[in-house]
XYZ file of N, CA and C in Angstrom:
450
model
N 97.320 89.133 102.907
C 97.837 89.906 101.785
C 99.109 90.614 102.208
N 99.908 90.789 101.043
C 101.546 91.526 101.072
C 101.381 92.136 100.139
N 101.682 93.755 100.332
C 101.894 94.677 99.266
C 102.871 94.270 98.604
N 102.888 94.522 97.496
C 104.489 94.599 96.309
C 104.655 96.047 96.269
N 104.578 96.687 97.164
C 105.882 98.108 96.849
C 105.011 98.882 97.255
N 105.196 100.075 96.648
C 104.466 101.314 96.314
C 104.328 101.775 95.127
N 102.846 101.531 93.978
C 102.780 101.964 92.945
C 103.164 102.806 92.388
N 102.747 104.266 92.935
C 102.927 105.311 92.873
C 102.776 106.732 94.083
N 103.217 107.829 93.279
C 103.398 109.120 94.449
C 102.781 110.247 93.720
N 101.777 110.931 93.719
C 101.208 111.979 92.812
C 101.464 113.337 93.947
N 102.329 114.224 93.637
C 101.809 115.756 94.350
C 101.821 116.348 93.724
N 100.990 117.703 94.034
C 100.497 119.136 93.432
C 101.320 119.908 93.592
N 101.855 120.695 92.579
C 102.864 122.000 92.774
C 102.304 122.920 92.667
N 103.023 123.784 93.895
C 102.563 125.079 93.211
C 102.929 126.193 92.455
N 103.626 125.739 91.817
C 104.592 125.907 90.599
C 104.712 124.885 89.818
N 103.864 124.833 88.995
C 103.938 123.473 88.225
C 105.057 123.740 86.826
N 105.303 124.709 86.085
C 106.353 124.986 85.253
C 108.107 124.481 85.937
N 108.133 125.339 87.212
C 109.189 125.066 87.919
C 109.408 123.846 88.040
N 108.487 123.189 89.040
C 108.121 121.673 89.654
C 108.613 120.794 87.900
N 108.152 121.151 87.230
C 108.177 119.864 86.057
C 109.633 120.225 85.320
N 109.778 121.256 85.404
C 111.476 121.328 84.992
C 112.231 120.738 85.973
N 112.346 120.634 86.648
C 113.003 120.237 88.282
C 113.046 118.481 88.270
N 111.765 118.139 87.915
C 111.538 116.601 88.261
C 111.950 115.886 86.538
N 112.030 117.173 85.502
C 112.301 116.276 84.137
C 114.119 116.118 84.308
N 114.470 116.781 85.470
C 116.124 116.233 85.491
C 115.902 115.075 86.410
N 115.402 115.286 87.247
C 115.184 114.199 88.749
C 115.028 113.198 88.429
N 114.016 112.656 88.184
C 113.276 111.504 87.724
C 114.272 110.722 86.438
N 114.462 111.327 85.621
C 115.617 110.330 84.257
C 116.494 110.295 85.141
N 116.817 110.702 86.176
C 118.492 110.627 86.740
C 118.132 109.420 87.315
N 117.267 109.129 87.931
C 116.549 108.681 89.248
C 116.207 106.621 87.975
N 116.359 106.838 87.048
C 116.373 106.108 86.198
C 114.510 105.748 86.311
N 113.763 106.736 86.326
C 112.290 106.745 86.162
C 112.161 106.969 84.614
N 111.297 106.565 83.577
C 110.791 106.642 82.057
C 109.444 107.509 81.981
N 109.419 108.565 81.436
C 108.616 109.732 81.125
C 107.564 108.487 80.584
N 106.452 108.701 81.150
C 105.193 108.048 80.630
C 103.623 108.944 80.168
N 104.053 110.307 80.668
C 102.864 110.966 80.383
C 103.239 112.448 80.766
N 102.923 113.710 79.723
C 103.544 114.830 79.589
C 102.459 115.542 78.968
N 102.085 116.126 79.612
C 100.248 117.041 79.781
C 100.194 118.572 79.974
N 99.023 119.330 79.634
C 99.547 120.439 80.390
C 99.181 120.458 81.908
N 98.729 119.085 82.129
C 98.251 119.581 83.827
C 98.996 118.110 84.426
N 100.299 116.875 84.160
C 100.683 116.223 84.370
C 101.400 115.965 84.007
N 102.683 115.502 84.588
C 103.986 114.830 84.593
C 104.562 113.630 85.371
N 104.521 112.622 84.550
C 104.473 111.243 85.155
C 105.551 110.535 84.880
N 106.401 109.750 85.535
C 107.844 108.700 85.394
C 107.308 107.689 86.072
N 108.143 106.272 85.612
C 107.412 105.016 86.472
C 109.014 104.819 85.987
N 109.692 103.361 87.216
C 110.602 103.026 86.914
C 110.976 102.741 88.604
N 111.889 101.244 88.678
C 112.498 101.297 90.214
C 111.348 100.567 90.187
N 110.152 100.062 89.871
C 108.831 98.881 90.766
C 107.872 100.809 91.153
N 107.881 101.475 90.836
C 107.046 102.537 91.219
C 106.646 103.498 90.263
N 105.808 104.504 90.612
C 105.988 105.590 89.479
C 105.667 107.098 90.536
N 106.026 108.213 89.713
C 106.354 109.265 90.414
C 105.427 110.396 90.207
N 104.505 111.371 90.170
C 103.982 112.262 89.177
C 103.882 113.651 89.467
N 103.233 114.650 89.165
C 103.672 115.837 89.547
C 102.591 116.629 89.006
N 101.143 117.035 89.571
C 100.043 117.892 88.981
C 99.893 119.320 89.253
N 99.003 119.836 88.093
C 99.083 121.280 88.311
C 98.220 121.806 89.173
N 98.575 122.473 90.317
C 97.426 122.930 90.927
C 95.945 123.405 90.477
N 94.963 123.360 91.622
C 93.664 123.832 90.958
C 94.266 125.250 91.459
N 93.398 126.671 90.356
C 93.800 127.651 90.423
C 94.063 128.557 91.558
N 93.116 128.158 92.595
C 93.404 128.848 93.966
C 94.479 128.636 94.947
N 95.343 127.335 94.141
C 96.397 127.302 94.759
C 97.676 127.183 94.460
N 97.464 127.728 92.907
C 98.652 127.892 92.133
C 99.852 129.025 92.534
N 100.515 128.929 93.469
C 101.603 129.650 93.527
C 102.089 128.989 95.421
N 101.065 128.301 95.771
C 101.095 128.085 97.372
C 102.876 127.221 97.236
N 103.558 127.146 98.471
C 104.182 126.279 98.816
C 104.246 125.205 100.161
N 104.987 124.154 99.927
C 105.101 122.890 100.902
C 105.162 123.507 102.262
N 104.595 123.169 102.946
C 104.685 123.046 104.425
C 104.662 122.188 105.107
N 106.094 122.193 105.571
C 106.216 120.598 106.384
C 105.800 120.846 107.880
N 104.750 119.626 107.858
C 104.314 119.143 109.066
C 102.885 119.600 109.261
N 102.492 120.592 108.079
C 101.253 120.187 108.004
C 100.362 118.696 107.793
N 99.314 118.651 107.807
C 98.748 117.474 107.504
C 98.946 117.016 105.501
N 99.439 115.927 105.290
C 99.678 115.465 104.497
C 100.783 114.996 104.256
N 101.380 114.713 103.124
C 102.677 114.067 102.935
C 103.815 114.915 103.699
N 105.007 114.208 104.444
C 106.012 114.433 104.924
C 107.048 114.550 104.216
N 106.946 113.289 103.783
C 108.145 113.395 102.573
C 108.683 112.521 101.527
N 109.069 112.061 100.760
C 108.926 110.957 99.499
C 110.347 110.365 99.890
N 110.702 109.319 99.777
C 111.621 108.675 99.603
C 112.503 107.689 99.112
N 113.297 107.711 97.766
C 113.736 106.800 97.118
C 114.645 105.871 97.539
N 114.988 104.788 97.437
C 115.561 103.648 97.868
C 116.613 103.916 96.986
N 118.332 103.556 97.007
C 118.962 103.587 96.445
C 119.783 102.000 96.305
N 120.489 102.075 95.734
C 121.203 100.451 95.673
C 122.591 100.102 96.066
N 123.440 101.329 96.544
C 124.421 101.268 97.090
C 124.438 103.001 98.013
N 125.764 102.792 98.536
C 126.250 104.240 99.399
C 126.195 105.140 98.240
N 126.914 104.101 97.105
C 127.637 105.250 96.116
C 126.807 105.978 95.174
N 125.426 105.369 95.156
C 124.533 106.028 94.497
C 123.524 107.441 95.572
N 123.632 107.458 96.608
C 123.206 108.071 97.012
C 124.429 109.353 97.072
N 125.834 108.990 97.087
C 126.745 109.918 96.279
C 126.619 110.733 95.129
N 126.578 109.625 94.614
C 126.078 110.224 93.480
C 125.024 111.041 93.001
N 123.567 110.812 93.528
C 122.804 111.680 93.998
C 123.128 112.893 94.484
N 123.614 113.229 95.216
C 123.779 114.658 96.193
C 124.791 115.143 95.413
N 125.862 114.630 94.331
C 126.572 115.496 93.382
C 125.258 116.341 91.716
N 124.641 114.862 91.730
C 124.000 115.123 90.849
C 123.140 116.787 91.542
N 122.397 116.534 92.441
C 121.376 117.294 92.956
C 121.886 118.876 93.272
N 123.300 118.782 93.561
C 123.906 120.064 93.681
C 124.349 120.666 92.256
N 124.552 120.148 91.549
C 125.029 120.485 90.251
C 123.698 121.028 89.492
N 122.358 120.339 90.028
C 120.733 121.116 89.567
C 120.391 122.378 89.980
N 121.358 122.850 91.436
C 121.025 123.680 92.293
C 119.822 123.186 93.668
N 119.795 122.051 93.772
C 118.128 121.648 94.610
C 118.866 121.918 95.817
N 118.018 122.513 96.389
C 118.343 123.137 98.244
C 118.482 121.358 98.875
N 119.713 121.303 99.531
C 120.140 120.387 99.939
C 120.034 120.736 101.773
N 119.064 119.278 102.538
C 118.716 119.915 103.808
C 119.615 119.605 104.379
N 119.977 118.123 103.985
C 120.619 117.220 104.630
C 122.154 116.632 103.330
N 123.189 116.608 103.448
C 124.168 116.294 102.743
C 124.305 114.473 103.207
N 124.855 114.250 102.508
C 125.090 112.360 102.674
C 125.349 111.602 104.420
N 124.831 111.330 104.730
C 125.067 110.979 106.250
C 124.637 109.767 106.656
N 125.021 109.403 107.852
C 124.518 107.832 108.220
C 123.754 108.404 109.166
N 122.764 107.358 109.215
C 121.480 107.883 110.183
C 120.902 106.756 111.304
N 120.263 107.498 112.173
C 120.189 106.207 113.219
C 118.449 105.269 112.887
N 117.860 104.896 111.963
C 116.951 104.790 111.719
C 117.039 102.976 110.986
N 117.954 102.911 110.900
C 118.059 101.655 110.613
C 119.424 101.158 110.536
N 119.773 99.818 110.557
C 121.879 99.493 110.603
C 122.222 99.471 108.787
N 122.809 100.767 109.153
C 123.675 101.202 107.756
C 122.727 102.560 107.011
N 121.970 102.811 107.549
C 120.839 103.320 106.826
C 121.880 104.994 106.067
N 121.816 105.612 105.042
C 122.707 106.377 104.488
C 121.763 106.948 103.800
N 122.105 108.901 103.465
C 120.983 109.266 102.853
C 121.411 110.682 102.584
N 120.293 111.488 101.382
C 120.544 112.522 101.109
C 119.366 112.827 101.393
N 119.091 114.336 102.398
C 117.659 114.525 102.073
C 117.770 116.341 101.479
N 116.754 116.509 100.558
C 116.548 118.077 99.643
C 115.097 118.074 99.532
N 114.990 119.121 98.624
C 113.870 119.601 98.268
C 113.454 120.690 96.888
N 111.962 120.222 96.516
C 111.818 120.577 94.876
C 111.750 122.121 95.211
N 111.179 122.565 94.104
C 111.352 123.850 93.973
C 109.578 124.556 94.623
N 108.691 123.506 95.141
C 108.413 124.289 96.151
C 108.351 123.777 97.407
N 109.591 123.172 97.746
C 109.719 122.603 98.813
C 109.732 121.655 99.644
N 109.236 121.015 98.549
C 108.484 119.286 98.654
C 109.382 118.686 99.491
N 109.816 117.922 100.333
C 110.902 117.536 101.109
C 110.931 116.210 100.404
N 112.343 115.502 99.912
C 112.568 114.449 99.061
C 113.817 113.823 99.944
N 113.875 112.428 99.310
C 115.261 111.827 100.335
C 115.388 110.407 99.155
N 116.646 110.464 99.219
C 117.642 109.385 98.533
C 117.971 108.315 99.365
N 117.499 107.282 99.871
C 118.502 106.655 101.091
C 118.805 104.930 100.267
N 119.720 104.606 101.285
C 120.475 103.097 101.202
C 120.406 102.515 102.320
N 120.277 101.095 102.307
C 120.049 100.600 103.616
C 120.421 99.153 103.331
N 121.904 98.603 103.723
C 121.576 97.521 103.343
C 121.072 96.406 103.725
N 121.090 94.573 103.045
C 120.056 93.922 103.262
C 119.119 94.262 103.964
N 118.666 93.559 104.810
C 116.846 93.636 105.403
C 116.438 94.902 106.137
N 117.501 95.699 106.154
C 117.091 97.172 106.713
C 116.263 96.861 108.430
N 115.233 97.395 108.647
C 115.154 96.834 110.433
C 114.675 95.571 110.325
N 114.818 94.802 109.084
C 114.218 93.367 109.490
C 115.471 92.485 109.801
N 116.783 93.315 109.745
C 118.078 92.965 110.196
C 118.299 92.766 111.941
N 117.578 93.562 112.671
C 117.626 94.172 113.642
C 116.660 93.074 114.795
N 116.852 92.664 115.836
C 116.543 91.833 117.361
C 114.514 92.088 117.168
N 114.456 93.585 117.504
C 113.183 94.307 117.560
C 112.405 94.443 116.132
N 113.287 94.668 115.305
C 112.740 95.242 113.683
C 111.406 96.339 114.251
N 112.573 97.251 114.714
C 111.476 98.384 115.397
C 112.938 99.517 115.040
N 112.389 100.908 114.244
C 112.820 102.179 114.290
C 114.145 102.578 115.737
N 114.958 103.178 115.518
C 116.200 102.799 116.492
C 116.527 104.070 116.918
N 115.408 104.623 116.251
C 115.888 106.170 116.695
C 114.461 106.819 116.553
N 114.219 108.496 117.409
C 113.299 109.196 116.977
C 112.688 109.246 115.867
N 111.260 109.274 115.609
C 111.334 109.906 114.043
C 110.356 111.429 114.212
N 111.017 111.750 115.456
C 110.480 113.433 115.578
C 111.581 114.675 114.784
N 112.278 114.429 114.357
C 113.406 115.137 113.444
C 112.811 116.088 112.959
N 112.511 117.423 112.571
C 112.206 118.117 111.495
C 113.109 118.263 110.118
C-alpha cells in the first residue's frame, strides 16, 4: 500500500473565536473551500487535503500551543512555486500572524523554500516549496540537515 496524501489536520484552539477568525482568512487564501461552520467546528478541504479547527473541551479553553510538547509540531502546506510562498508571507503579514521565520532557503531538502508563523494560539504553521522530487531528488533521499531546529 501507498498513501495518497494526507486527508486531513484537525487541532483544538484555545481560542476558538480567535483561531476561526484567523484560519477564515488562511485557509480561502490557502485556496481551501469552507465545508463545515459549527459552533464547535471549522473545516476547509482543498490542495488533495482538508484542514479543521475545534473548540476546546471547557477545561481547556483559553490554554495555548506548546511547542515540543508531545503532539503535533507543526502543519505544513506545500506550495507550487517560490512565488507563492512570497506571496504567502505578504499575505500573512498584512493579517498580522507572528511571523517566526520570513521566506528562506533551507537545508532540508535541494531548493526547499519556506515561510514558517503561527495562529493565534500559537500553533506553529509553515508554507514551503520544494521543487520536483524534493529528497527523492537527492543520492540518499535522506533529510540533509538537522531536524533538531526549534
Amino acid at each position: 500500500m501507498e498513501v495518497n496524501g494526507v486527508a486531513h489536520t484537525f487541532i483544538t484552539a484555545g481560542d476558538f473565536e480567535a483561531s476561526v477568525a484567523f484560519y477564515r482568512q488562511l485557509l480561502p487564501f490557502l485556496g481551501l473551500r469552507e465545508v463545515a461552520d459549527s459552533a464547535d467546528t471549522y473545516y476547509c478541504v482543498g490542495g488533495r487535503t482538508g484542514f479543521g479547527v475545534r473548540r476546546p473541551d471547557p477545561q481547556h479553553a483559553g490554554a495555548r500551543f506548546e511547542q515540543f510538547r508531545v503532539g503535533l509540531h507543526h502543519h505544513c502546506w506545500r506550495a507550487r512555486s517560490r512565488e507563492d510562498v512570497d506571496e504567502a508571507h505578504a499575505f500573512l503579514q498584512s493579517i498580522g500572524a507572528p511571523i517566526i521565520r520570513a521566506p528562506e532557503d533551507g537545508p532540508w531538502a535541494p531548493g526547499y523554500y519556506s515561510v514558517l508563523f503561527e495562529d493565534p494560539d500559537g500553533v506553529r504553521l509553515e508554507i514551503n516549496f520544494v521543487p520536483g522530487r524534493g529528497l527523492f531528488d537527492t543520492a540518499t533521499q535522506r533529510v540533509g540537515a538537522t531536524l533538531d531546529e526549534r
